[in-house]
Amino acid sequence: TLQSTQQSHELRPLSRKPATELSLRSLVDMGFTDSQAEHINDAMSKLRGGSAAKHALSTLTALFVLGLNPSSVLKLLEKCPELYTVKESQLQQRIGNLRKLGLVEGSLQRVVSHYPQILTVSVKAIKHVVVFLREKCLFTIQQVTDILRDSPAIVMENMGQLEYKFQYVYFRMGVKQQEMVKSRLFRFPLDEVRCRHCFLERRGLYQTPDKKGQTLILNPKLDSILGVDQDTFVTHVANASTEEYDVFKRLMAREWQEEEQWQGSIEVD
Amino acid sequence: EKWAVTRTKHPPTSLALQHFDATYSVQLGQLWPSVRAALLSERKYGALLNHFSHDAVLADLEAQGCRDFLSDTATETQPCSEQKPEVATEEESVSMKKCDSDSQQLAPLQLSPNIKCLVFPRGDITRFKPARPDMYGLLGYYLMDAASVLPCLALDVQEGHNVLDLCAAPGGKTLALLQSQAIGFLCVNDASVSRMLRLRKVLHSYVPKPLLTDEKLRITSFDGTKWGEIERNTFDRVLVDVPCSTDRHSLMEDDNNIFSKSRTGERRKLPELQLELLLAGIEAACPGGEILYSTCTLSQIQNLGVVEQAVYLARENHGIQLQVVDLRPLTHMFRKTFHFAPDLPLGEMVIPHLAANFGPIYMCKLRRLT
Ligand SMILES: C[S@@+](CC[C@H](N)C(=O)[O-])C[C@H]1O[C@@H](n2cnc3c(N)ncnc32)[C@H](O)[C@@H]1O
């Protein structure tokens, strides 16, 4: 598509402005400043010429209807220019679906401006994630809503990875769903979660609960492990030095990499 | 995948961990979490350079970024040395001036210039490749815990010494001792016949045949505790590197683990066996001779406890007076490479640390006064 963009550019060097009703004028009328309007125009012309423009108007309208102001609309489109190309009917369906999932006005707005990519994901794919969270992980409807609101990027994640992360935290760390939601677990990459947990575990500061959910020591809450920056984690939660954690991270990375290679080699056999 | 299912009930490794948590958290206090994390993570090795190999191994290893920790010493802040110890050159040895004028006499420490052990720098987790044989089939280096070289250095073998290595197999320390090329006669012993076979293989892969003749070397498989009955007052130097709870191994490997239920009796009897071995080593040394006791455990009972009792029993039962030799000059010298336990009342101990993941190695040196 990159090539075709360039080609159409060369073929029609003068038709920078696509032939639609979306003129600079109308953008300004929508509330954009002159330079913002220029911006949008540029962005669209960099996309697939005509087809982008075809859906741009409905996209902009939909975003305004959500209650976003021109500057946040602009920012969000810069983050995710694909939105220019989403069909109106699809966009409406996706927004409707997110509403049905409990993302009502305030939160829908916030999710879309933080993670506009969520509107590029099909209703079916999102359903898939929701079913996974409900049925495989046993989150409640409300918890699923909270997860989508706090960690919308989950909708683009690899399901296998997601399942592994959930099982790791549930079984290995003994953390219940409510805690997971509270700590915004799904915002953090698996390796980060594992690394912090293993570090605490090897230092004797974290134990996997037994069948009755009991431990000999008081485990720190998931939220206090994940919800702080690395320095705070190392010095205040793990009571260690940065040097130790730095070496530890590299050791872990190598350990996991070798584990994966090893598993890969069995699958091949 | 299923975390809950795959875990067996009480594997020896977790019994070991429980045991260590209970004892070492008291013994090491605030240091324990850091030592614990290091013990449970990948250890570091050192490459003991084989002087008998014909390949340019040293240059090759240095090109990979390692350095000989024996010449990389913390000299700059030597508190009371009259003269800066020289970095080992080919013909000279590093000499350490006495650093402490309290109570006992410290002879200057002679380190053999022939012993070289390469390590990757602090915090570097690069691994060594397996050593390769030279044109005569001799391997270029021996991979071992770099901290295991310290007991050999502390033993301080001098030209022509008669040396006994009482528990020698598989032979890492024997090899380090042989590198010094100072030993007059070496007795290598280990009670385990199968481990002795491994030691023989090691010697043949590293040392040229002419140096392994009967005039230079004797290999035996006796019960070391009986040595005092065989050969008393004989050796200038005795290395007593006893069997112990091998902390690192016990935490990492379920096979052949001393914390397995079936070996509980054996484990409980370790301090007793260690004491008997040390006493036998003391008897085997000649008056004026020196004995080095070492373990690879952090356990106070197996370390200080055994030494204290041995010193007491040697006097009471055998009329042998012993002096504890201060090893602080040695530890001070290598504090750039290893973490040492602070303020041990008796002996010195390398404690594992993630950035310098060597040890644990405990060592205590005794000199026979009578
Ligand atoms: C810590 S290992 C020695 C490691 C060796 N010094 C090295 O550096 O490679 C302890 C050894 O003591 C040996 N041992 C156990 N009981 C013994 C005994 N009663 N007499 C002599 N050796 C014994 C074991 O077979 C084992 O090889």
PDB file of N, CA and C in Angstrom, chain A residues 93-153:
ATOM      1  N   GLN A  93     -20.949   0.048  14.883  1.00  0.00           N
ATOM      2  CA  GLN A  93     -21.105  -1.260  15.541  1.00  0.00           C
ATOM      3  C   GLN A  93     -20.116  -1.411  16.678  1.00  0.00           C
ATOM      4  N   ARG A  94     -18.855  -1.035  16.416  1.00  0.00           N
ATOM      5  CA  ARG A  94     -17.803  -1.214  17.417  1.00  0.00           C
ATOM      6  C   ARG A  94     -18.063  -0.338  18.630  1.00  0.00           C
ATOM      7  N   ILE A  95     -18.436   0.885  18.380  1.00  0.00           N
ATOM      8  CA  ILE A  95     -18.723   1.790  19.498  1.00  0.00           C
ATOM      9  C   ILE A  95     -19.908   1.269  20.299  1.00  0.00           C
ATOM     10  N   GLY A  96     -20.915   0.821  19.555  1.00  0.00           N
ATOM     11  CA  GLY A  96     -22.098   0.276  20.224  1.00  0.00           C
ATOM     12  C   GLY A  96     -21.738  -0.927  21.085  1.00  0.00           C
ATOM     13  N   ASN A  97     -20.883  -1.766  20.540  1.00  0.00           N
ATOM     14  CA  ASN A  97     -20.470  -2.960  21.266  1.00  0.00           C
ATOM     15  C   ASN A  97     -19.742  -2.601  22.557  1.00  0.00           C
ATOM     16  N   LEU A  98     -18.838  -1.618  22.465  1.00  0.00           N
ATOM     17  CA  LEU A  98     -18.092  -1.216  23.671  1.00  0.00           C
ATOM     18  C   LEU A  98     -19.049  -0.658  24.721  1.00  0.00           C
ATOM     19  N   ARG A  99     -20.059   0.062  24.259  1.00  0.00           N
ATOM     20  CA  ARG A  99     -21.067   0.582  25.204  1.00  0.00           C
ATOM     21  C   ARG A  99     -21.765  -0.577  25.891  1.00  0.00           C
ATOM     22  N   LYS A 100     -22.119  -1.570  25.070  1.00  0.00           N
ATOM     23  CA  LYS A 100     -22.816  -2.724  25.640  1.00  0.00           C
ATOM     24  C   LYS A 100     -21.945  -3.433  26.674  1.00  0.00           C
ATOM     25  N   LEU A 101     -20.623  -3.366  26.455  1.00  0.00           N
ATOM     26  CA  LEU A 101     -19.711  -4.020  27.394  1.00  0.00           C
ATOM     27  C   LEU A 101     -19.504  -3.189  28.649  1.00  0.00           C
ATOM     28  N   GLY A 102     -20.230  -2.085  28.720  1.00  0.00           N
ATOM     29  CA  GLY A 102     -20.211  -1.332  29.975  1.00  0.00           C
ATOM     30  C   GLY A 102     -19.348  -0.090  29.945  1.00  0.00           C
ATOM     31  N   LEU A 103     -18.732   0.179  28.781  1.00  0.00           N
ATOM     32  CA  LEU A 103     -17.942   1.399  28.703  1.00  0.00           C
ATOM     33  C   LEU A 103     -18.897   2.547  28.367  1.00  0.00           C
ATOM     34  N   VAL A 104     -19.440   3.139  29.405  1.00  0.00           N
ATOM     35  CA  VAL A 104     -20.388   4.223  29.189  1.00  0.00           C
ATOM     36  C   VAL A 104     -19.627   5.526  29.064  1.00  0.00           C
ATOM     37  N   GLU A 105     -20.398   6.579  28.812  1.00  0.00           N
ATOM     38  CA  GLU A 105     -19.802   7.807  28.289  1.00  0.00           C
ATOM     39  C   GLU A 105     -18.387   8.159  28.752  1.00  0.00           C
ATOM     40  N   GLY A 106     -18.227   8.571  29.980  1.00  0.00           N
ATOM     41  CA  GLY A 106     -16.892   9.018  30.426  1.00  0.00           C
ATOM     42  C   GLY A 106     -15.794   8.035  30.086  1.00  0.00           C
ATOM     43  N   SER A 107     -16.020   6.765  30.398  1.00  0.00           N
ATOM     44  CA  SER A 107     -14.924   5.809  30.221  1.00  0.00           C
ATOM     45  C   SER A 107     -14.698   5.469  28.753  1.00  0.00           C
ATOM     46  N   LEU A 108     -15.745   5.426  27.965  1.00  0.00           N
ATOM     47  CA  LEU A 108     -15.575   5.151  26.542  1.00  0.00           C
ATOM     48  C   LEU A 108     -14.687   6.226  25.902  1.00  0.00           C
ATOM     49  N   GLN A 109     -15.004   7.447  26.259  1.00  0.00           N
ATOM     50  CA  GLN A 109     -14.209   8.570  25.768  1.00  0.00           C
ATOM     51  C   GLN A 109     -12.731   8.401  26.112  1.00  0.00           C
ATOM     52  N   ARG A 110     -12.494   8.093  27.385  1.00  0.00           N
ATOM     53  CA  ARG A 110     -11.108   7.980  27.845  1.00  0.00           C
ATOM     54  C   ARG A 110     -10.389   6.821  27.149  1.00  0.00           C
ATOM     55  N   VAL A 111     -11.086   5.700  27.048  1.00  0.00           N
ATOM     56  CA  VAL A 111     -10.467   4.540  26.409  1.00  0.00           C
ATOM     57  C   VAL A 111     -10.104   4.866  24.966  1.00  0.00           C
ATOM     58  N   VAL A 112     -11.045   5.476  24.253  1.00  0.00           N
ATOM     59  CA  VAL A 112     -10.799   5.767  22.837  1.00  0.00           C
ATOM     60  C   VAL A 112      -9.651   6.758  22.678  1.00  0.00           C
ATOM     61  N   SER A 113      -9.593   7.761  23.549  1.00  0.00           N
ATOM     62  CA  SER A 113      -8.491   8.702  23.342  1.00  0.00           C
ATOM     63  C   SER A 113      -7.150   8.125  23.782  1.00  0.00           C
ATOM     64  N   HIS A 114      -7.146   7.222  24.785  1.00  0.00           N
ATOM     65  CA  HIS A 114      -5.881   6.602  25.178  1.00  0.00           C
ATOM     66  C   HIS A 114      -5.446   5.524  24.214  1.00  0.00           C
ATOM     67  N   TYR A 115      -6.417   4.804  23.740  1.00  0.00           N
ATOM     68  CA  TYR A 115      -6.099   3.638  22.923  1.00  0.00           C
ATOM     69  C   TYR A 115      -7.054   3.551  21.741  1.00  0.00           C
ATOM     70  N   PRO A 116      -6.908   4.497  20.782  1.00  0.00           N
ATOM     71  CA  PRO A 116      -7.827   4.545  19.643  1.00  0.00           C
ATOM     72  C   PRO A 116      -7.837   3.253  18.824  1.00  0.00           C
ATOM     73  N   GLN A 117      -6.734   2.485  18.912  1.00  0.00           N
ATOM     74  CA  GLN A 117      -6.660   1.224  18.158  1.00  0.00           C
ATOM     75  C   GLN A 117      -7.836   0.307  18.463  1.00  0.00           C
ATOM     76  N   ILE A 118      -8.462   0.502  19.617  1.00  0.00           N
ATOM     77  CA  ILE A 118      -9.561  -0.385  19.989  1.00  0.00           C
ATOM     78  C   ILE A 118     -10.683  -0.315  18.958  1.00  0.00           C
ATOM     79  N   LEU A 119     -10.804   0.828  18.249  1.00  0.00           N
ATOM     80  CA  LEU A 119     -11.862   0.949  17.256  1.00  0.00           C
ATOM     81  C   LEU A 119     -11.492   0.290  15.925  1.00  0.00           C
ATOM     82  N   THR A 120     -10.264  -0.174  15.821  1.00  0.00           N
ATOM     83  CA  THR A 120      -9.880  -0.882  14.596  1.00  0.00           C
ATOM     84  C   THR A 120     -10.084  -2.390  14.756  1.00  0.00           C
ATOM     85  N   VAL A 121     -10.458  -2.801  15.958  1.00  0.00           N
ATOM     86  CA  VAL A 121     -10.630  -4.235  16.217  1.00  0.00           C
ATOM     87  C   VAL A 121     -12.085  -4.634  16.006  1.00  0.00           C
ATOM     88  N   SER A 122     -12.288  -5.745  15.324  1.00  0.00           N
ATOM     89  CA  SER A 122     -13.654  -6.144  14.980  1.00  0.00           C
ATOM     90  C   SER A 122     -14.448  -6.536  16.220  1.00  0.00           C
ATOM     91  N   VAL A 123     -15.742  -6.418  16.111  1.00  0.00           N
ATOM     92  CA  VAL A 123     -16.643  -6.805  17.204  1.00  0.00           C
ATOM     93  C   VAL A 123     -16.404  -8.263  17.578  1.00  0.00           C
ATOM     94  N   LYS A 124     -16.173  -9.084  16.567  1.00  0.00           N
ATOM     95  CA  LYS A 124     -15.968 -10.501  16.802  1.00  0.00           C
ATOM     96  C   LYS A 124     -14.703 -10.762  17.635  1.00  0.00           C
ATOM     97  N   ALA A 125     -13.655 -10.061  17.278  1.00  0.00           N
ATOM     98  CA  ALA A 125     -12.386 -10.265  17.994  1.00  0.00           C
ATOM     99  C   ALA A 125     -12.519  -9.842  19.457  1.00  0.00           C
ATOM    100  N   ILE A 126     -13.254  -8.762  19.674  1.00  0.00           N
ATOM    101  CA  ILE A 126     -13.432  -8.301  21.052  1.00  0.00           C
ATOM    102  C   ILE A 126     -14.271  -9.295  21.829  1.00  0.00           C
ATOM    103  N   LYS A 127     -15.275  -9.832  21.150  1.00  0.00           N
ATOM    104  CA  LYS A 127     -16.102 -10.839  21.820  1.00  0.00           C
ATOM    105  C   LYS A 127     -15.243 -12.024  22.277  1.00  0.00           C
ATOM    106  N   HIS A 128     -14.345 -12.384  21.425  1.00  0.00           N
ATOM    107  CA  HIS A 128     -13.423 -13.474  21.706  1.00  0.00           C
ATOM    108  C   HIS A 128     -12.673 -13.230  23.017  1.00  0.00           C
ATOM    109  N   VAL A 129     -12.158 -12.019  23.155  1.00  0.00           N
ATOM    110  CA  VAL A 129     -11.417 -11.655  24.366  1.00  0.00           C
ATOM    111  C   VAL A 129     -12.341 -11.694  25.574  1.00  0.00           C
ATOM    112  N   VAL A 130     -13.544 -11.167  25.382  1.00  0.00           N
ATOM    113  CA  VAL A 130     -14.483 -11.108  26.499  1.00  0.00           C
ATOM    114  C   VAL A 130     -14.863 -12.521  26.954  1.00  0.00           C
ATOM    115  N   VAL A 131     -15.122 -13.382  25.975  1.00  0.00           N
ATOM    116  CA  VAL A 131     -15.465 -14.767  26.327  1.00  0.00           C
ATOM    117  C   VAL A 131     -14.301 -15.423  27.062  1.00  0.00           C
ATOM    118  N   PHE A 132     -13.109 -15.164  26.588  1.00  0.00           N
ATOM    119  CA  PHE A 132     -11.925 -15.707  27.252  1.00  0.00           C
ATOM    120  C   PHE A 132     -11.850 -15.236  28.708  1.00  0.00           C
ATOM    121  N   LEU A 133     -12.033 -13.936  28.901  1.00  0.00           N
ATOM    122  CA  LEU A 133     -11.930 -13.387  30.266  1.00  0.00           C
ATOM    123  C   LEU A 133     -13.045 -13.930  31.166  1.00  0.00           C
ATOM    124  N   ARG A 134     -14.236 -14.084  30.577  1.00  0.00           N
ATOM    125  CA  ARG A 134     -15.360 -14.563  31.371  1.00  0.00           C
ATOM    126  C   ARG A 134     -15.236 -16.062  31.652  1.00  0.00           C
ATOM    127  N   GLU A 135     -14.970 -16.827  30.614  1.00  0.00           N
ATOM    128  CA  GLU A 135     -15.078 -18.276  30.767  1.00  0.00           C
ATOM    129  C   GLU A 135     -13.789 -18.953  31.193  1.00  0.00           C
ATOM    130  N   LYS A 136     -12.671 -18.505  30.663  1.00  0.00           N
ATOM    131  CA  LYS A 136     -11.413 -19.159  31.034  1.00  0.00           C
ATOM    132  C   LYS A 136     -10.855 -18.591  32.337  1.00  0.00           C
ATOM    133  N   CYS A 137     -11.071 -17.305  32.538  1.00  0.00           N
ATOM    134  CA  CYS A 137     -10.470 -16.674  33.717  1.00  0.00           C
ATOM    135  C   CYS A 137     -11.490 -16.381  34.811  1.00  0.00           C
ATOM    136  N   LEU A 138     -12.758 -16.593  34.495  1.00  0.00           N
ATOM    137  CA  LEU A 138     -13.826 -16.376  35.478  1.00  0.00           C
ATOM    138  C   LEU A 138     -13.878 -14.977  36.069  1.00  0.00           C
ATOM    139  N   PHE A 139     -13.653 -13.992  35.235  1.00  0.00           N
ATOM    140  CA  PHE A 139     -13.880 -12.616  35.684  1.00  0.00           C
ATOM    141  C   PHE A 139     -15.381 -12.323  35.621  1.00  0.00           C
ATOM    142  N   THR A 140     -15.881 -11.461  36.507  1.00  0.00           N
ATOM    143  CA  THR A 140     -17.288 -11.065  36.441  1.00  0.00           C
ATOM    144  C   THR A 140     -17.470 -10.053  35.318  1.00  0.00           C
ATOM    145  N   ILE A 141     -18.738  -9.801  34.961  1.00  0.00           N
ATOM    146  CA  ILE A 141     -19.017  -8.827  33.901  1.00  0.00           C
ATOM    147  C   ILE A 141     -18.414  -7.471  34.255  1.00  0.00           C
ATOM    148  N   GLN A 142     -18.601  -7.072  35.481  1.00  0.00           N
ATOM    149  CA  GLN A 142     -18.071  -5.781  35.915  1.00  0.00           C
ATOM    150  C   GLN A 142     -16.544  -5.755  35.816  1.00  0.00           C
ATOM    151  N   GLN A 143     -15.911  -6.865  36.201  1.00  0.00           N
ATOM    152  CA  GLN A 143     -14.447  -6.925  36.131  1.00  0.00           C
ATOM    153  C   GLN A 143     -13.964  -6.833  34.685  1.00  0.00           C
ATOM    154  N   VAL A 144     -14.697  -7.484  33.774  1.00  0.00           N
ATOM    155  CA  VAL A 144     -14.317  -7.404  32.363  1.00  0.00           C
ATOM    156  C   VAL A 144     -14.382  -5.953  31.885  1.00  0.00           C
ATOM    157  N   THR A 145     -15.437  -5.272  32.270  1.00  0.00           N
ATOM    158  CA  THR A 145     -15.560  -3.850  31.913  1.00  0.00           C
ATOM    159  C   THR A 145     -14.359  -3.068  32.448  1.00  0.00           C
ATOM    160  N   ASP A 146     -14.020  -3.337  33.703  1.00  0.00           N
ATOM    161  CA  ASP A 146     -12.887  -2.621  34.306  1.00  0.00           C
ATOM    162  C   ASP A 146     -11.589  -2.920  33.561  1.00  0.00           C
ATOM    163  N   ILE A 147     -11.415  -4.172  33.175  1.00  0.00           N
ATOM    164  CA  ILE A 147     -10.192  -4.546  32.454  1.00  0.00           C
ATOM    165  C   ILE A 147     -10.113  -3.810  31.123  1.00  0.00           C
ATOM    166  N   LEU A 148     -11.247  -3.807  30.389  1.00  0.00           N
ATOM    167  CA  LEU A 148     -11.258  -3.119  29.093  1.00  0.00           C
ATOM    168  C   LEU A 148     -10.987  -1.631  29.271  1.00  0.00           C
ATOM    169  N   ARG A 149     -11.508  -1.072  30.352  1.00  0.00           N
ATOM    170  CA  ARG A 149     -11.323   0.359  30.588  1.00  0.00           C
ATOM    171  C   ARG A 149      -9.869   0.665  30.956  1.00  0.00           C
ATOM    172  N   ASP A 150      -9.272  -0.178  31.834  1.00  0.00           N
ATOM    173  CA  ASP A 150      -7.922   0.114  32.327  1.00  0.00           C
ATOM    174  C   ASP A 150      -6.817  -0.392  31.415  1.00  0.00           C
ATOM    175  N   SER A 151      -7.075  -1.461  30.704  1.00  0.00           N
ATOM    176  CA  SER A 151      -6.035  -2.056  29.865  1.00  0.00           C
ATOM    177  C   SER A 151      -6.600  -2.424  28.507  1.00  0.00           C
ATOM    178  N   PRO A 152      -7.080  -1.411  27.747  1.00  0.00           N
ATOM    179  CA  PRO A 152      -7.748  -1.731  26.476  1.00  0.00           C
ATOM    180  C   PRO A 152      -6.848  -2.483  25.493  1.00  0.00           C
ATOM    181  N   ALA A 153      -5.538  -2.323  25.634  1.00  0.00           N
ATOM    182  CA  ALA A 153      -4.635  -2.979  24.679  1.00  0.00           C
ATOM    183  C   ALA A 153      -4.765  -4.493  24.729  1.00  0.00           C
TER     184      ALA A 153
END
